[in-house]
mmCIF file of C-alpha atoms in Angstrom:
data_model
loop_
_atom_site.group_PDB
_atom_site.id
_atom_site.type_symbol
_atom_site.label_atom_id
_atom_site.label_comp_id
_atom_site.label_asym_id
_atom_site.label_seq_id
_atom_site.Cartn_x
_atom_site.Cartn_y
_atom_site.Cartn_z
ATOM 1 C CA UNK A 1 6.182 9.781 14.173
ATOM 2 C CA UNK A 2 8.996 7.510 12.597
ATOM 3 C CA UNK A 3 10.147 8.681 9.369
ATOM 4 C CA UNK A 4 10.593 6.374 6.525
ATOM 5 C CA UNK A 5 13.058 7.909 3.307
ATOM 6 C CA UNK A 6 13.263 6.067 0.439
ATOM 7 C CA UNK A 7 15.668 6.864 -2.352
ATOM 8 C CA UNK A 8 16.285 7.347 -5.251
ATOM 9 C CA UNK A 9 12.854 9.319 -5.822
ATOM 10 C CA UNK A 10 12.859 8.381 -9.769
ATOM 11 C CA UNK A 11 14.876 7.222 -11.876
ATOM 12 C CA UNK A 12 15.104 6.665 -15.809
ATOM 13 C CA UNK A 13 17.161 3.389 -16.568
ATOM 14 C CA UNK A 14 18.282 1.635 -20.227
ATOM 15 C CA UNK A 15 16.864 -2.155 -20.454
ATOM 16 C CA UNK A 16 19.423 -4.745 -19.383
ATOM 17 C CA UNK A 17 20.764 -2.560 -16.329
ATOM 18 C CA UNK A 18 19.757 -3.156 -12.584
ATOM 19 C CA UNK A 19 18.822 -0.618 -10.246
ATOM 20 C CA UNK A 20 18.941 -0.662 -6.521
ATOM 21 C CA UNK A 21 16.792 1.115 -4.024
ATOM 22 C CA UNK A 22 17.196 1.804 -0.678
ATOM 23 C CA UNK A 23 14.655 2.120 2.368
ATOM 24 C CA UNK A 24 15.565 3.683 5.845
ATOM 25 C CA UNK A 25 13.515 3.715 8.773
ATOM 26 C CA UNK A 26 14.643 5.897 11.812
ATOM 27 C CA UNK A 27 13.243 3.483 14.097
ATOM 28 C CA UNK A 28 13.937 -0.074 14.385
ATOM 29 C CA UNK A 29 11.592 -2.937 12.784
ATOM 30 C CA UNK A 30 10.655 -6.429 12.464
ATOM 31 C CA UNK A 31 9.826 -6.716 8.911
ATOM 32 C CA UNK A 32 10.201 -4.193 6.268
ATOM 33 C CA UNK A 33 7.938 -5.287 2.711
ATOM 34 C CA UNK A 34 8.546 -4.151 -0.643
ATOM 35 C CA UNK A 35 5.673 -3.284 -3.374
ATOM 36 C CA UNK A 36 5.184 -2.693 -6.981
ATOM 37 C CA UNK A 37 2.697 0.153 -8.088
ATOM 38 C CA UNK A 38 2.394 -0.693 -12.153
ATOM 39 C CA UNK A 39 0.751 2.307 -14.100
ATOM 40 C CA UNK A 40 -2.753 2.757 -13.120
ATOM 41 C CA UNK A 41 -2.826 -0.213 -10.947
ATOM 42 C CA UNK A 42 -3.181 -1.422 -7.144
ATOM 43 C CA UNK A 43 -0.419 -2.348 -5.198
ATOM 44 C CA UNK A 44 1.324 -5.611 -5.327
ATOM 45 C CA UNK A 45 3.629 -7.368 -2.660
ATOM 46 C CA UNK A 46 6.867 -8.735 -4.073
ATOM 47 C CA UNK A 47 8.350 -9.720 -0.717
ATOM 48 C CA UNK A 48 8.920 -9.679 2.933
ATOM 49 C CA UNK A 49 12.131 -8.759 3.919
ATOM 50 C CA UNK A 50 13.402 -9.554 8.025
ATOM 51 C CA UNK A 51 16.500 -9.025 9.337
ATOM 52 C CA UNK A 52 18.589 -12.442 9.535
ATOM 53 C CA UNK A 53 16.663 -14.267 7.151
ATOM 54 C CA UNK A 54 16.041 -14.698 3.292
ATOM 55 C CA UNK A 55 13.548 -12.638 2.439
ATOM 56 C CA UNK A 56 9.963 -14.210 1.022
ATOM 57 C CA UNK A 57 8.964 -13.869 -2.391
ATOM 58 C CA UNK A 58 5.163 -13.691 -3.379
ATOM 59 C CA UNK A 59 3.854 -15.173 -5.966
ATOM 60 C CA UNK A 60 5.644 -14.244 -9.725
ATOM 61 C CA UNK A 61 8.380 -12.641 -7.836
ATOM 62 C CA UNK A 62 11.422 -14.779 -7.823
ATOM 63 C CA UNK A 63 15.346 -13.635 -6.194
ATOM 64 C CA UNK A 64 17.354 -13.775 -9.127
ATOM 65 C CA UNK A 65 15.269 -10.420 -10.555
ATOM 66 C CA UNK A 66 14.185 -8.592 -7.429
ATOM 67 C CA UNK A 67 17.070 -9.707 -4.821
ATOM 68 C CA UNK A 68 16.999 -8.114 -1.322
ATOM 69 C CA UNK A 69 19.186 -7.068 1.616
ATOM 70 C CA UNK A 70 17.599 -6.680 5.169
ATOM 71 C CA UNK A 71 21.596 -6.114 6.873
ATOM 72 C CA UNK A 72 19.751 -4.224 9.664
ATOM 73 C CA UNK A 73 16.626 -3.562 11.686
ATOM 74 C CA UNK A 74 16.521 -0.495 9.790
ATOM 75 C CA UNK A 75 17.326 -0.207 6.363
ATOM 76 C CA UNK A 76 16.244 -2.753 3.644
ATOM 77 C CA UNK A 77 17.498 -2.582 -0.612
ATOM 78 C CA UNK A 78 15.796 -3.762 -3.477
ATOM 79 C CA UNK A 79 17.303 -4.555 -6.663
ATOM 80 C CA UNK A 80 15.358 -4.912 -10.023
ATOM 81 C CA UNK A 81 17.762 -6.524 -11.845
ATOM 82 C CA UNK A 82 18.171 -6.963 -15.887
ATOM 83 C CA UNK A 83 15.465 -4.318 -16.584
ATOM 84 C CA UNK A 84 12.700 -4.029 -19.270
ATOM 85 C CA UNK A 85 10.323 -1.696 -20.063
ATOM 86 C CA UNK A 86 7.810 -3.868 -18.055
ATOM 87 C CA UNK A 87 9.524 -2.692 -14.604
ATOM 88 C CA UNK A 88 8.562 0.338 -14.978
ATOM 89 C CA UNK A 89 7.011 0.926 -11.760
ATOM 90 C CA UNK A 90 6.272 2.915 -8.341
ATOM 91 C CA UNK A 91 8.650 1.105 -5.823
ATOM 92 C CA UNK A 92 7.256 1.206 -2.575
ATOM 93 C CA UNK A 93 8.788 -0.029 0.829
ATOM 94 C CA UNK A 94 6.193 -0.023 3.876
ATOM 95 C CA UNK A 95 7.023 -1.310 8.040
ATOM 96 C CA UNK A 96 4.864 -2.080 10.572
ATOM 97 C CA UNK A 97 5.998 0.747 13.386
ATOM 98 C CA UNK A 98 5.915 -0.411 17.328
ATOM 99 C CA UNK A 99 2.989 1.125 18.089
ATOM 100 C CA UNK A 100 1.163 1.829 14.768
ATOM 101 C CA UNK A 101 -2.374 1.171 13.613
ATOM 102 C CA UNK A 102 -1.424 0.693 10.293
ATOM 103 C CA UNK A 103 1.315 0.456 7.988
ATOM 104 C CA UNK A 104 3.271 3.248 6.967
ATOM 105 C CA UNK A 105 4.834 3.714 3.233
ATOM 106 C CA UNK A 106 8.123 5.727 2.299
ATOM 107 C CA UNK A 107 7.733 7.970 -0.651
ATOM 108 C CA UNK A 108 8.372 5.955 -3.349
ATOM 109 C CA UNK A 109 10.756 5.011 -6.690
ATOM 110 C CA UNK A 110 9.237 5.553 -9.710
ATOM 111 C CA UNK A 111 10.986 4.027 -12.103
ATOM 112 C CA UNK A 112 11.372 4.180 -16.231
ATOM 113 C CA UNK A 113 13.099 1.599 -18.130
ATOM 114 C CA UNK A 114 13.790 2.446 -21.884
ATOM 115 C CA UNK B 1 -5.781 -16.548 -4.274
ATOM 116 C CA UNK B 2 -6.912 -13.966 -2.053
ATOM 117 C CA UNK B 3 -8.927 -11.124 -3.411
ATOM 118 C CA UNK B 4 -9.683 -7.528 -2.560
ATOM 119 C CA UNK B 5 -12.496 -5.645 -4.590
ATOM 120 C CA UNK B 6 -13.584 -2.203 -4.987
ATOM 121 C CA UNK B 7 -15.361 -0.020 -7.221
ATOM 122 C CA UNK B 8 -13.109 1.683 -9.519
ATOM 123 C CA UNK B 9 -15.237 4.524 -9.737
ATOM 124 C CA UNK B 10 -14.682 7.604 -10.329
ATOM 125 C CA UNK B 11 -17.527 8.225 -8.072
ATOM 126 C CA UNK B 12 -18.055 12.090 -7.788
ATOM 127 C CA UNK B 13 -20.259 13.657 -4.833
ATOM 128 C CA UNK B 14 -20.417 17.734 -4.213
ATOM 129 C CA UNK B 15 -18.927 19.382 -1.706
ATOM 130 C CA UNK B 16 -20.878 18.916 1.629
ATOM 131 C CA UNK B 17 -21.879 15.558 0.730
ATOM 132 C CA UNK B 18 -21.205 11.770 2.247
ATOM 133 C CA UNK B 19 -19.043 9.919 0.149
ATOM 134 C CA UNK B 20 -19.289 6.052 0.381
ATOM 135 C CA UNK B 21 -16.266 3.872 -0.293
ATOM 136 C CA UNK B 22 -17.094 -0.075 -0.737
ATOM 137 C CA UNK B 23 -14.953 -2.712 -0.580
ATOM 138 C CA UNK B 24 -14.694 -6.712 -0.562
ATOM 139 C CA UNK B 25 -12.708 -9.605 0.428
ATOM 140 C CA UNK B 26 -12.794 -12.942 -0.354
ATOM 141 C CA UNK B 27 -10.614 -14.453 2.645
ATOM 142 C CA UNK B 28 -12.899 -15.546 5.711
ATOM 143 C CA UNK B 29 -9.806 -15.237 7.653
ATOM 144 C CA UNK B 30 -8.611 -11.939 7.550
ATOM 145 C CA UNK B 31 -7.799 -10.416 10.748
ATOM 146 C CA UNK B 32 -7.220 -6.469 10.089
ATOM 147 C CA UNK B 33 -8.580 -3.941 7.304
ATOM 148 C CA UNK B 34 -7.051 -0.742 6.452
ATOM 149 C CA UNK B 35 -7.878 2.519 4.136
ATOM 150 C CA UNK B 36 -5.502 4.106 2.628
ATOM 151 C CA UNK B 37 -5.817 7.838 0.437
ATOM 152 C CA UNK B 38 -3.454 8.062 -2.423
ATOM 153 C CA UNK B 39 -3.141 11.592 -4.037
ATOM 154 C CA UNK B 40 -1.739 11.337 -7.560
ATOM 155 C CA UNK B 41 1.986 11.044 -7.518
ATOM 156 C CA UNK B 42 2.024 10.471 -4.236
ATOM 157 C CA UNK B 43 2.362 7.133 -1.943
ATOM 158 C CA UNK B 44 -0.537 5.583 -0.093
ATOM 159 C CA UNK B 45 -1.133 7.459 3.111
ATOM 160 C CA UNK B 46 -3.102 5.739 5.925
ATOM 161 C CA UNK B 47 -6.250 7.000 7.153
ATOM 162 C CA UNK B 48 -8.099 4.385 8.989
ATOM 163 C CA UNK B 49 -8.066 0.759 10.568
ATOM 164 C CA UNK B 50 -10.750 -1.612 11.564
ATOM 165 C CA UNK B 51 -10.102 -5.040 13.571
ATOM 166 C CA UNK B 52 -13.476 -5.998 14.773
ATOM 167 C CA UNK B 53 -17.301 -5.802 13.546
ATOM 168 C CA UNK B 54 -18.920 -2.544 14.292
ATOM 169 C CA UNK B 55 -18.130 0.950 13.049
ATOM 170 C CA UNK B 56 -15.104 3.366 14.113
ATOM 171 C CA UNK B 57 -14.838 6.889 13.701
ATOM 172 C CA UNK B 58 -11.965 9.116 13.543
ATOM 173 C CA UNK B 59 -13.177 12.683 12.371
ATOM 174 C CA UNK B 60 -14.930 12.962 9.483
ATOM 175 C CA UNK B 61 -14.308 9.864 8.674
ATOM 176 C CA UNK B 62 -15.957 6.401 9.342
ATOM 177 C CA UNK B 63 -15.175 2.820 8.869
ATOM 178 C CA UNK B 64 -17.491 -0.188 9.144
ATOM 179 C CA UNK B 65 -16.779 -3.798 8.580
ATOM 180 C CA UNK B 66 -18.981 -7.109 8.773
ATOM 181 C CA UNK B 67 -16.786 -9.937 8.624
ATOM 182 C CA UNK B 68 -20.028 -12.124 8.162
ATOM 183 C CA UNK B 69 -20.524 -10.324 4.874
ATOM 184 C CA UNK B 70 -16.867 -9.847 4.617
ATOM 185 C CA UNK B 71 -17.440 -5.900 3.833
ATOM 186 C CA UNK B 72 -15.735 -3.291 4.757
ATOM 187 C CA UNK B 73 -16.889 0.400 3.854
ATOM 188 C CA UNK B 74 -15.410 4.278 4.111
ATOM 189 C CA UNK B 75 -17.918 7.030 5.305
ATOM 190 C CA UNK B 76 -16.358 10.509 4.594
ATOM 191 C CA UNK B 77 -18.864 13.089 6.167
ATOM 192 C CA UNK B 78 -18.969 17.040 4.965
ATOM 193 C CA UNK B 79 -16.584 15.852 1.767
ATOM 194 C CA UNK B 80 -13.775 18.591 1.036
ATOM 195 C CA UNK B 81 -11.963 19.108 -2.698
ATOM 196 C CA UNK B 82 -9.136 18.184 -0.767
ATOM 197 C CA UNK B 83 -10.289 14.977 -0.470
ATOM 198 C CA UNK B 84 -10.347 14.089 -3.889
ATOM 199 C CA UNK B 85 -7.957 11.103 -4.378
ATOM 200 C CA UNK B 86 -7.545 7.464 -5.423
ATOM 201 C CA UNK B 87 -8.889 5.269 -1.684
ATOM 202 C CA UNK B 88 -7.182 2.149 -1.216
ATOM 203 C CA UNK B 89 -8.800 -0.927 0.411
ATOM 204 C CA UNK B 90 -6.248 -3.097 2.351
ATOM 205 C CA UNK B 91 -7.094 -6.379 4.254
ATOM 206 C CA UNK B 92 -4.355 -8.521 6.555
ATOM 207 C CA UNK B 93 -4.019 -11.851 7.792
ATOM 208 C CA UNK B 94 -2.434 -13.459 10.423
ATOM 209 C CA UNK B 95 0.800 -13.146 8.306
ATOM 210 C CA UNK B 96 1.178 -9.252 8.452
ATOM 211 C CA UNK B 97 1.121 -8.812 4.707
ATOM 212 C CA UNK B 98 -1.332 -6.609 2.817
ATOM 213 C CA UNK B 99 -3.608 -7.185 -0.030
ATOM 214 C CA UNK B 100 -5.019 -3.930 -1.716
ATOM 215 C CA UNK B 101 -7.880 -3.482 -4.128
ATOM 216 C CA UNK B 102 -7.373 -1.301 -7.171
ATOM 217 C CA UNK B 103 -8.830 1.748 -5.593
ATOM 218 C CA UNK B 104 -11.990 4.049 -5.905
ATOM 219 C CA UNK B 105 -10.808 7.394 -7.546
ATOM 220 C CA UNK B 106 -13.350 9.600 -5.332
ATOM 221 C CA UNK B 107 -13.725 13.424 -6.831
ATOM 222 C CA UNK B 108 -15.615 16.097 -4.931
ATOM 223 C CA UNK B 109 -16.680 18.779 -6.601
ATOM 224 C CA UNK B 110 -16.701 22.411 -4.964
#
């Protein structure tokens, strides 16, 4: 099955910086989607990211903080940009593989801002 | 605003037993419905899908959904410590995203 590596793992950042995380797929993929895991809580869709387009923010998610790159059918970034302690997070991309049942996560960024 | 609900829990069942995962949705429309198992730490893993009305089984485990009701329920048969996790509801719609619930933290106890 199609790997998907996701790095870094964790991080620990001061307020004010921006961090950005990267998502490769060994296989190629439509659309590659980025999540937020806050402490104790569900998972939340920031955006949709596809190759040759801008990606699609949900909802409380705007560019300017979380901007994305999609230069390939296989690798996607995330920024968090201008940090707080309220982005501290689990990071989480997730595709869609060609002939899946389901969608498949990478490991995850947990992330610390202090 | 399209919404996902499941029991927090924890619900706790010995070892041996049928655990029953719940979950609701509140969009008539949605198309495809997903369980996921997250063990602490770790990122969601997925462990079944359901499209259409009925039940599927894949193992121990057991998925059912009535779109009339809009309900869709986990069945894990002969429950194992290992399965002891945090169970994810997802549900789809014709736009390919994913809305979770907060999870059922499901404990089995040996």
């Amino acid at each position: 099955s199609a790997v998907i590596s996701q790095k870094p793992s964790r991080d620990i950042c001061q307020r004010g910086t921006s961090l950005t995380i990267q998502c490769q797929v060994d296989s190629q993929v439509t659309m590659m989607f980025w999540y937020r895991q806050q402490p104790g809580q569900s998972l939340t869709l920031i955006a949709t990211a596809n190759q040759g387009s801008e990606a699609t923010y949900e909802s409380g998610f705007v560019i300017d903080k979380f901007p994305i790159s999609r230069p390939n059918l296989t690798f996607s970034t995330l920024t968090v940009s201008n940090m707080s302690p309220e982005d501290s997070s689990i990071y989480l991309c997730s595709v869609l593989l060609e002939g899946a049942y389901g969608y498949t996560f990478g490991s995850g960024t947990r992330l610390t801002v202090v | 605003q399209k919404e996902v609900e499941q029991n927090s829990g924890p619900l706790s069942v010995p070892e041996g037993a049928i655990a029953s995962l719940n979950c609701t949705y509140s969009d008539r429309g949605s198309q495809s419905f997903f369980w996921y198992r997250q063990y602490s730490g770790k990122s969601p893993e997925l462990i079944m899908s359901i499209y259409s009305n009925g039940d599927k089984e894949d193992g121990r485990f057991t998925a059912q959904l009535n779109k009339a009701s809009q309900y869709v329920s986990l069945l894990i048969r002969d429950s194992q410590p290992s399965d002891s996790a945090t169970y994810l509801c997802a549900v789809g719609g014709s736009n390919y995203k994913l809305t979770f619930g907060k999870g059922t933290l499901l404990t089995v106890n040996p």
